[in-house]
Short mmCIF file of C-alpha atoms and ligand atoms in Angstrom, two decimals:
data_model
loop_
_atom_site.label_atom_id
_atom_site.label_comp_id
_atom_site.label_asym_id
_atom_site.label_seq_id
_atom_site.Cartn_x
_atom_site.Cartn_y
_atom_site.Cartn_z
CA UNK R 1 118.16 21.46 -9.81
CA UNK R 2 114.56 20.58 -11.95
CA UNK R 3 114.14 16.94 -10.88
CA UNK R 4 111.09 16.75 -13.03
CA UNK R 5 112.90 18.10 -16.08
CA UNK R 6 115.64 15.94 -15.63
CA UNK R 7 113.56 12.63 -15.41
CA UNK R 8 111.62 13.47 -18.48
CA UNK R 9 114.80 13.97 -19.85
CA UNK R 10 116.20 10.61 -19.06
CA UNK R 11 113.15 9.06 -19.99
CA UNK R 12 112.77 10.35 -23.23
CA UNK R 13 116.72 9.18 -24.46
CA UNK R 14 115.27 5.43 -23.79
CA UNK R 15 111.32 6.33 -25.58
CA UNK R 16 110.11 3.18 -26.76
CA UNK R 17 111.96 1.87 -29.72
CA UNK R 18 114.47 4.88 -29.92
CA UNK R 19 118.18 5.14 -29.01
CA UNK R 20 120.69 6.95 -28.87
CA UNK R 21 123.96 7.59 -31.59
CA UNK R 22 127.41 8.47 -30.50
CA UNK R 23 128.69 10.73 -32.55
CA UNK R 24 131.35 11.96 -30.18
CA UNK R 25 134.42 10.41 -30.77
CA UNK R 26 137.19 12.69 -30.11
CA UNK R 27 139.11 14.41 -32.92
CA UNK R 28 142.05 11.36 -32.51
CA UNK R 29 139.49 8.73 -32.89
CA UNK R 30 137.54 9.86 -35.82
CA UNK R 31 141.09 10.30 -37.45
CA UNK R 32 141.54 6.42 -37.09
CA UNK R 33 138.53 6.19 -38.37
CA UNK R 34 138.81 7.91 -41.45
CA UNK R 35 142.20 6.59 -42.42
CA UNK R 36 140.75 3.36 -42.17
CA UNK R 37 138.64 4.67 -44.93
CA UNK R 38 141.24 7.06 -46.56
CA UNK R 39 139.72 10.10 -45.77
CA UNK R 40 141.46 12.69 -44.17
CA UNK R 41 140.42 13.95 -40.83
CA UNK R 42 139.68 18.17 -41.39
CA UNK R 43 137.42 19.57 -39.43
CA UNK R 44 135.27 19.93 -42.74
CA UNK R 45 135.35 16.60 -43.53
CA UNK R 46 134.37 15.90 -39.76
CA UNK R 47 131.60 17.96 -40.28
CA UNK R 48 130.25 17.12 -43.68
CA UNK R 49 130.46 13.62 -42.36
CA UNK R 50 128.14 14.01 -39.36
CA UNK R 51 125.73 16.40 -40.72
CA UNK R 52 125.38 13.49 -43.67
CA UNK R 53 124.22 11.33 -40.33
CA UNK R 54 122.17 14.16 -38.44
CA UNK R 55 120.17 14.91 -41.96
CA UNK R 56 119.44 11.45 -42.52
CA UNK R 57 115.69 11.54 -43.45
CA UNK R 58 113.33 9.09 -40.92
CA UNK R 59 116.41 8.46 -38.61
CA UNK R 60 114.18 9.77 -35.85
CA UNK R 61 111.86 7.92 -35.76
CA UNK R 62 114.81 5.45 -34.21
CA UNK R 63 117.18 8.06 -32.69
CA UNK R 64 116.11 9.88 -29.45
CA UNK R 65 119.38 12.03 -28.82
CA UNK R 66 122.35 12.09 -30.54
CA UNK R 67 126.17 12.96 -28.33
CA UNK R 68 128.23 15.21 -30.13
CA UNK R 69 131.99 16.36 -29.56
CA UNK R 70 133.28 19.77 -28.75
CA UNK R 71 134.16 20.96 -31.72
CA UNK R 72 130.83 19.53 -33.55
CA UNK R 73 128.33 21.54 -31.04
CA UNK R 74 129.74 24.51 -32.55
CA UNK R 75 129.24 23.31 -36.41
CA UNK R 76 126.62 23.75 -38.43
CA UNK R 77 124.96 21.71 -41.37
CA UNK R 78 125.38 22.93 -45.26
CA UNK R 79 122.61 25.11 -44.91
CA UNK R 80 123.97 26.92 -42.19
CA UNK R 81 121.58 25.92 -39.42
CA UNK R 82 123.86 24.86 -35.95
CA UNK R 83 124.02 20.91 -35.57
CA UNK R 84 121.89 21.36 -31.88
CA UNK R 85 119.11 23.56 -33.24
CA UNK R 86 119.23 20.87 -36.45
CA UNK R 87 118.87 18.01 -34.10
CA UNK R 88 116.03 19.72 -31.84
CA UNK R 89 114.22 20.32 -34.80
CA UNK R 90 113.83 16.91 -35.45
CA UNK R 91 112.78 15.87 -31.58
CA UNK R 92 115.90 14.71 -31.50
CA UNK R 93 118.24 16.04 -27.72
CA UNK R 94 121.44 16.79 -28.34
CA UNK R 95 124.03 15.90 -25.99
CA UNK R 96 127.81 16.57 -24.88
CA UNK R 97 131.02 14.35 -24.65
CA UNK R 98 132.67 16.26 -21.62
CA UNK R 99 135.56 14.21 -20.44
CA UNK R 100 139.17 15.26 -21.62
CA UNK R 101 139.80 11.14 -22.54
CA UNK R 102 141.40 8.56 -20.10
CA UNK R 103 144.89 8.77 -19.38
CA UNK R 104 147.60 6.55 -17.84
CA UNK R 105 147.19 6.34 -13.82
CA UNK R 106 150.31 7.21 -12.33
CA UNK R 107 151.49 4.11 -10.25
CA UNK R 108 149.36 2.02 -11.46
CA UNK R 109 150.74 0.33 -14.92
CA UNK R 110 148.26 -0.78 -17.50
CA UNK R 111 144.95 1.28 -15.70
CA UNK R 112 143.00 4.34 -17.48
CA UNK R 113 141.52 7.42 -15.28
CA UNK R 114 139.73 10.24 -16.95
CA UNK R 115 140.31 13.34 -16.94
CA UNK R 116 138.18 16.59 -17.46
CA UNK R 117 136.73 18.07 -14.15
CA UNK R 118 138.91 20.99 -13.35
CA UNK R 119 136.44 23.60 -15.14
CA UNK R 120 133.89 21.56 -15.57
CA UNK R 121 130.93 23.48 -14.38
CA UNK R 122 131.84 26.25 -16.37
CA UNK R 123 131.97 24.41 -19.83
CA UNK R 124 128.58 22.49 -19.05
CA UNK R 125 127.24 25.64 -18.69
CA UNK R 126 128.12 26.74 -21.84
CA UNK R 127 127.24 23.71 -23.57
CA UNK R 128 123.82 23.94 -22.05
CA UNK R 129 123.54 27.68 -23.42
CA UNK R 130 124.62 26.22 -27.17
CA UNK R 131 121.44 23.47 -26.62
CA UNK R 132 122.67 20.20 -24.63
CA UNK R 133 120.60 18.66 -22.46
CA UNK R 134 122.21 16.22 -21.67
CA UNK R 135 126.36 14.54 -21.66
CA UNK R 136 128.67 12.18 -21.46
CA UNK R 137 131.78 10.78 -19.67
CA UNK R 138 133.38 7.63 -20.02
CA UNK R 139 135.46 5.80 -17.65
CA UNK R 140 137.85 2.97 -19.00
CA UNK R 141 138.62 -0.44 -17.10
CA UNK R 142 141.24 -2.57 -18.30
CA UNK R 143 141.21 -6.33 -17.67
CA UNK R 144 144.50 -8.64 -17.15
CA UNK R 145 147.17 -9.78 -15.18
CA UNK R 146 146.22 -8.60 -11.53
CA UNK R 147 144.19 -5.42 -13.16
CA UNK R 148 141.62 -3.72 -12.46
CA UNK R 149 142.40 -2.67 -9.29
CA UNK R 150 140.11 -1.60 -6.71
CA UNK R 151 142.09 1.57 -6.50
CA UNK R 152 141.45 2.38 -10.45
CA UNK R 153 137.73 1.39 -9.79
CA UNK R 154 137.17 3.48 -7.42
CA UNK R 155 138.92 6.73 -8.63
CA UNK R 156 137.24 6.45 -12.05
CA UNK R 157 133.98 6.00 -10.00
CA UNK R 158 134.42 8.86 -7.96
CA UNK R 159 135.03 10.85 -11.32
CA UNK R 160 131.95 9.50 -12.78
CA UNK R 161 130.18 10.56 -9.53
CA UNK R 162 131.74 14.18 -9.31
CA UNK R 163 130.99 14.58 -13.32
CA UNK R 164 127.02 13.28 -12.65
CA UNK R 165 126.36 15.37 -9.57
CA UNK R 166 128.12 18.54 -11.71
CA UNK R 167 125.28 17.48 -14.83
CA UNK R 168 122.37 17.88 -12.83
CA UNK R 169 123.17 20.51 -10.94
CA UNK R 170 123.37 22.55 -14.36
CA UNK R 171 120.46 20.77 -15.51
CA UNK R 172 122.26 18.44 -17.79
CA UNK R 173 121.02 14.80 -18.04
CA UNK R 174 124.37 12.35 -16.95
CA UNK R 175 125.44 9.53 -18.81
CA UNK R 176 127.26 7.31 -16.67
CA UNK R 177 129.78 5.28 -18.75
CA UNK R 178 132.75 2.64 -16.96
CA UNK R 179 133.50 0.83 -20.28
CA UNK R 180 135.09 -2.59 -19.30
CA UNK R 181 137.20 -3.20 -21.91
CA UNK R 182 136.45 -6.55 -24.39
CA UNK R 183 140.45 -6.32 -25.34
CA UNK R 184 142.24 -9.09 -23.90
CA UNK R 185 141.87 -13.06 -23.43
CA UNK R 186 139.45 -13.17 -20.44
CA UNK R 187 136.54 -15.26 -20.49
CA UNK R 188 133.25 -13.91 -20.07
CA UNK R 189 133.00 -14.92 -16.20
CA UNK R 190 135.84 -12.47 -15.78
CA UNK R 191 133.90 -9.62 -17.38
CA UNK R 192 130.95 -9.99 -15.00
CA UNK R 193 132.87 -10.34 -12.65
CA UNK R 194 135.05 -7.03 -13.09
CA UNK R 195 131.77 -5.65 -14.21
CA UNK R 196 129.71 -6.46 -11.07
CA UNK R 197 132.78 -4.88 -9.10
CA UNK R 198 132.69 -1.71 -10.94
CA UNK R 199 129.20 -0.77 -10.72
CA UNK R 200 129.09 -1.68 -7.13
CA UNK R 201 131.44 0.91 -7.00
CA UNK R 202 129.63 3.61 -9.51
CA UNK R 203 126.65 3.17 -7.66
CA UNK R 204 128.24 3.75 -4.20
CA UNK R 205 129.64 6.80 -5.28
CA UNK R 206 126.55 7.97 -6.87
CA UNK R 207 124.68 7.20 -3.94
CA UNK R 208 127.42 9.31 -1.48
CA UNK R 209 127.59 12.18 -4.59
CA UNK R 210 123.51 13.12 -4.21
CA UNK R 211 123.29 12.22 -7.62
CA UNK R 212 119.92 11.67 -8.24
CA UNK R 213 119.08 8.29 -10.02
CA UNK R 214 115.81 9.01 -11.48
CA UNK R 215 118.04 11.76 -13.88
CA UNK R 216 121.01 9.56 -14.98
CA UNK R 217 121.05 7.00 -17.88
CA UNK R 218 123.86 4.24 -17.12
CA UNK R 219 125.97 3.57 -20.77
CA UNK R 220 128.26 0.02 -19.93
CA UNK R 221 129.80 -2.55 -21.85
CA UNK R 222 127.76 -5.83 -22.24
CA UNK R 223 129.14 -8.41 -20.38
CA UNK R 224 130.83 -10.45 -22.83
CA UNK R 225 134.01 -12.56 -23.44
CA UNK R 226 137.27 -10.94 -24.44
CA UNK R 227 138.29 -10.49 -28.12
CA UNK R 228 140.95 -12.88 -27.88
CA UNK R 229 138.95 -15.34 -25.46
CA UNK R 230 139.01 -18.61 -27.50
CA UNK R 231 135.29 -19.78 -26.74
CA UNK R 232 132.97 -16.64 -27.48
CA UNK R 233 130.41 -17.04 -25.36
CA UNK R 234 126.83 -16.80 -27.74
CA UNK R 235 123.88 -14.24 -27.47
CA UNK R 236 122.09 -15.93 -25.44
CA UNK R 237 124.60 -16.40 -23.11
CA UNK R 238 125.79 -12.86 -23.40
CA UNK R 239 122.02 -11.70 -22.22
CA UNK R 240 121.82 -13.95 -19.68
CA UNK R 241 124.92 -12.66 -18.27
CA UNK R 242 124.44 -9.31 -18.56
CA UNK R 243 120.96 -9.09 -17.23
CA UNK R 244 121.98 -11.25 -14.14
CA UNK R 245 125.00 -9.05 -13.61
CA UNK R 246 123.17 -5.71 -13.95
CA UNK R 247 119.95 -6.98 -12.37
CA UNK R 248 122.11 -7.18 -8.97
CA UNK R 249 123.77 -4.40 -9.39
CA UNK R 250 121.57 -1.35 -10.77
CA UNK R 251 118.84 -0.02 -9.01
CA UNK R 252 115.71 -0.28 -10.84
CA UNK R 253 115.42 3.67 -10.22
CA UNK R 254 117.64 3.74 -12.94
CA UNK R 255 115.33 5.05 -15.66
CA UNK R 256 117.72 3.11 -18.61
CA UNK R 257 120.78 1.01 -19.53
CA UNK R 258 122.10 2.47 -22.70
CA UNK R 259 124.76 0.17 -23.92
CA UNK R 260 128.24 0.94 -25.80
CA UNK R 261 129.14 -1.75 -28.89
CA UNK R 262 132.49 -1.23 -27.78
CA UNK R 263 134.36 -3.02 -30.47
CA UNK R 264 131.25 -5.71 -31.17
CA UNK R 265 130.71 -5.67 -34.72
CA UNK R 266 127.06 -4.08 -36.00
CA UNK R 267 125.48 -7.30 -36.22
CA UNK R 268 126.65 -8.83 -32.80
CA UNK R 269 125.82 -5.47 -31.34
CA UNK R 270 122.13 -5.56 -32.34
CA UNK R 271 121.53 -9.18 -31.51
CA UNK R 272 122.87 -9.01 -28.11
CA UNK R 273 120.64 -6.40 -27.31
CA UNK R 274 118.08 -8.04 -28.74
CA UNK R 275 119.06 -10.93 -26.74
CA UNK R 276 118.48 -9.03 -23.91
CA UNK R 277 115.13 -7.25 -24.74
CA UNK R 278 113.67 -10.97 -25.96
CA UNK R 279 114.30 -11.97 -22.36
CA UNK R 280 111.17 -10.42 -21.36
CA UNK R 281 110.56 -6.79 -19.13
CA UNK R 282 113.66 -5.48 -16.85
CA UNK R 283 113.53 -2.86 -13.93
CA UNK R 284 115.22 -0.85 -16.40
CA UNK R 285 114.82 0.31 -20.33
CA UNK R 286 117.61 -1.48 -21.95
CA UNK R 287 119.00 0.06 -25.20
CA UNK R 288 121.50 1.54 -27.05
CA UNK R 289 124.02 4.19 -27.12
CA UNK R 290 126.45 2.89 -29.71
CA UNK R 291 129.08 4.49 -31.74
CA UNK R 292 131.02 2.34 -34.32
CA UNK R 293 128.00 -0.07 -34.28
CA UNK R 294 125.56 2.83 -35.63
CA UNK R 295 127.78 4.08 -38.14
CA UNK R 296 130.50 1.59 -39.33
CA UNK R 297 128.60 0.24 -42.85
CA UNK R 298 127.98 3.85 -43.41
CA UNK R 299 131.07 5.47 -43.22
CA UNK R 300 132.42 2.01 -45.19
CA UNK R 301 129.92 3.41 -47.95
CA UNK R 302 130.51 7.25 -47.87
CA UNK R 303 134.50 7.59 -47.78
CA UNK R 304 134.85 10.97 -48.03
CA UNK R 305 132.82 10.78 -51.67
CA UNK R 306 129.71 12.92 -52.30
CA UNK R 307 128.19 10.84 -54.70
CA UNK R 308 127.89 8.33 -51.96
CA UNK R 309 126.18 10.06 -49.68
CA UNK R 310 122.70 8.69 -50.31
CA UNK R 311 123.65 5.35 -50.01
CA UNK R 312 125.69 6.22 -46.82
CA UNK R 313 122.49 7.85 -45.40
CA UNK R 314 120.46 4.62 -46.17
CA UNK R 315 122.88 2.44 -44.22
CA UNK R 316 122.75 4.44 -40.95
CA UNK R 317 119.05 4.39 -41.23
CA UNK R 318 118.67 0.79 -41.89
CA UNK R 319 121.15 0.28 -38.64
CA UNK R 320 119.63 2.66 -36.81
CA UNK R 321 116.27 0.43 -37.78
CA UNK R 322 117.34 -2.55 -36.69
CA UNK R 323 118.51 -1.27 -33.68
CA UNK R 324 114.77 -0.15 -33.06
CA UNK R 325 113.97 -3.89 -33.34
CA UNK R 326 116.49 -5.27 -31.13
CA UNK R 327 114.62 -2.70 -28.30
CA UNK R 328 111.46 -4.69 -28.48
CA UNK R 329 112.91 -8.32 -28.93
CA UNK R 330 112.10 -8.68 -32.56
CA UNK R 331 115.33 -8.50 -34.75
CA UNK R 332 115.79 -11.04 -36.84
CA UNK R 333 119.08 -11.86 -38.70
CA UNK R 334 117.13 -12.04 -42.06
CA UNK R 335 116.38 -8.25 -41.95
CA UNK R 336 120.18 -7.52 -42.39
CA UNK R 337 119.57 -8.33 -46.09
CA UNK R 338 116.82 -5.97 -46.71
CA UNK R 339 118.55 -2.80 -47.13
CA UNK R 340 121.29 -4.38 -49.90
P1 LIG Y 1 131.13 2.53 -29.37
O1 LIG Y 1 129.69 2.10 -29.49
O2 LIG Y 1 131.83 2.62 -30.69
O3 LIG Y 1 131.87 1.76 -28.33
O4 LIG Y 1 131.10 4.03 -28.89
C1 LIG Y 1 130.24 4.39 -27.88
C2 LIG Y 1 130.86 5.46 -27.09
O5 LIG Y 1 130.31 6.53 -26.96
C3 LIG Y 1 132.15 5.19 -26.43
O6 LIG Y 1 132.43 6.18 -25.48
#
């Protein structure tokens, strides 16, 4: 294993004012997705869609790494050049979903585990060979009646653990991701507290795995109340939280907290993190890894039409702009406006 290579790594997926954009979501997702936007979900449309994101001109200067899916590590963009060498070209590291999605838990109703290690060091070798340097694997935590478990905790942490040790050993960066879930009625007390549990937990593992924490980038949920929770707790209070929770609970080796939106629309995505970076320096670089939040007003625009594609492309930049604000503290709500 190349410590040094995978530190500098790490460190450059959370360079100042840069982040990183999911564009990972499994080929079941991005179908929901589409259809929410009547587009049909072929694997060209999959691909003309993301290489519309990946060309977007100036996006760099805001994106440091970008995680793509299976099947889009092995497309290429209209001119024919392969979506990793595209990226790379641009300064901008490609990376790997490499979990096969969370499924039910046998015995345990209501909780996720994810699957995808059987073969694993085989694939990430491949993927490193087609240009990833680093991935991703996401664990899934549900909250409600009597759930999580410690049980479900702790196998999806041992997962995580088993994936991140796998990752560095072939040289691979890991991103470390227990999402706990904002779907339900909980209040946000409940969230830090299920959160605090579960990377008590993630660490442990990490720590008993050999996983090296100087090479891993954690991606969580913020801690936050649930969708249905009747009082939605407000930025501020979602920053406070979340800080207080991670600062006991992630070692300040830990080169960067890369958050998921999770289900937060674009605008509450950005100022929470902003939230969070306006509360002054953290152990920690704390930034963004976000999916829908990165791309939702763009794919809104671009529905499967051509003739919308430059408009599309000017949305994801201006997101992926504001984003680059909310990393030094200074997003403002009046800069949504600007791009209409
Ligand atoms: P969202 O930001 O849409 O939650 O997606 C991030 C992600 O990669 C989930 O695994």
């Amino acid at each position: 294993m190349n410590k040094s290579a995978l530190m500098d790594t790490a460190q450059a997926l959370v360079a100042k004012g840069k982040g990183i954009l999911a564009a990972d979501g499994s080929t079941g997702s991005i179908a929901k997705r589409f259809a929410a936007v009547d587009v049909e979900s072929t694997a060209e449309n999959r691909r003309s869609y993301r290489g519309m994101l990946f060309t977007t001109p100036g996006v760099e200067e805001f994106i440091s790494g970008v995680i793509l899916y299976d099947e889009t590590i092995r497309q290429a963009a209209d001119d024919g050049t392969p979506f990793p060498q595209l990226l790379a070209g641009k300064g901008v590291i490609p990376g790997i979903k490499v979990d096969a999605g969370a499924k039910d838990l046998a015995g345990f109703p209501g909780e996720r585990i994810t699957e995808g290690l059987d073969g694993l060091r085989d694939r990430l070798a491949e993927y490193r060979e087609l240009g990833a340097r680093f991935a991703k694997w996401r664990a899934v935590i549900n909250i409600g009646a009597g759930i999580p478990t410690r049980f479900c905790m702790l196998a999806n942490a041992h997962a995580l653990a088993r994936y991140a040790a796998l990752c560095q050993e072939a040289g691979l960066v890991p991103i470390v991701e227990p999402e706990v879930m904002m779907t339900g009625d909980h209040d946000i007390q409940r969230c830090e507290e299920v959160t605090a549990a579960t990377l008590q937990l993630v660490f442990s593992q990490l720590h008993q795995h050999g996983v090296v924490l100087e090479g891993i980038l954690l991606k969580p949920n913020t801690v936050i109340s649930g969708k249905d929770c009747p009082k939605q707790a407000s930025a501020e209070e979602v920053a406070e939280a979340t800080v207080r929770c991670f600062r006991r609970a992630v070692p300040a080796a830990v080169p960067g907290i890369v958050f998921l939106s999770g289900g937060q629309s674009p605008e509450q995505a950005t100022e929470n993190l902003n939230a969070m970076n306006a509360l002054g320096d953290h152990p920690w670089k704390v930034s963004f890894s976000f999916g829908r939040a990165l791309q939702a007003p763009s794919l809104q625009a671009w529905r499967g039409v051509a003739a919308n594609i430059p408009a599309a492309k000017r949305l994801f930049y201006h997101r992926a702009k504001l984003n680059s604000a909310a990393r030094y503290g200074t997003y403002s709500k009046e800069m949504e406006v600007a791009v209409a």
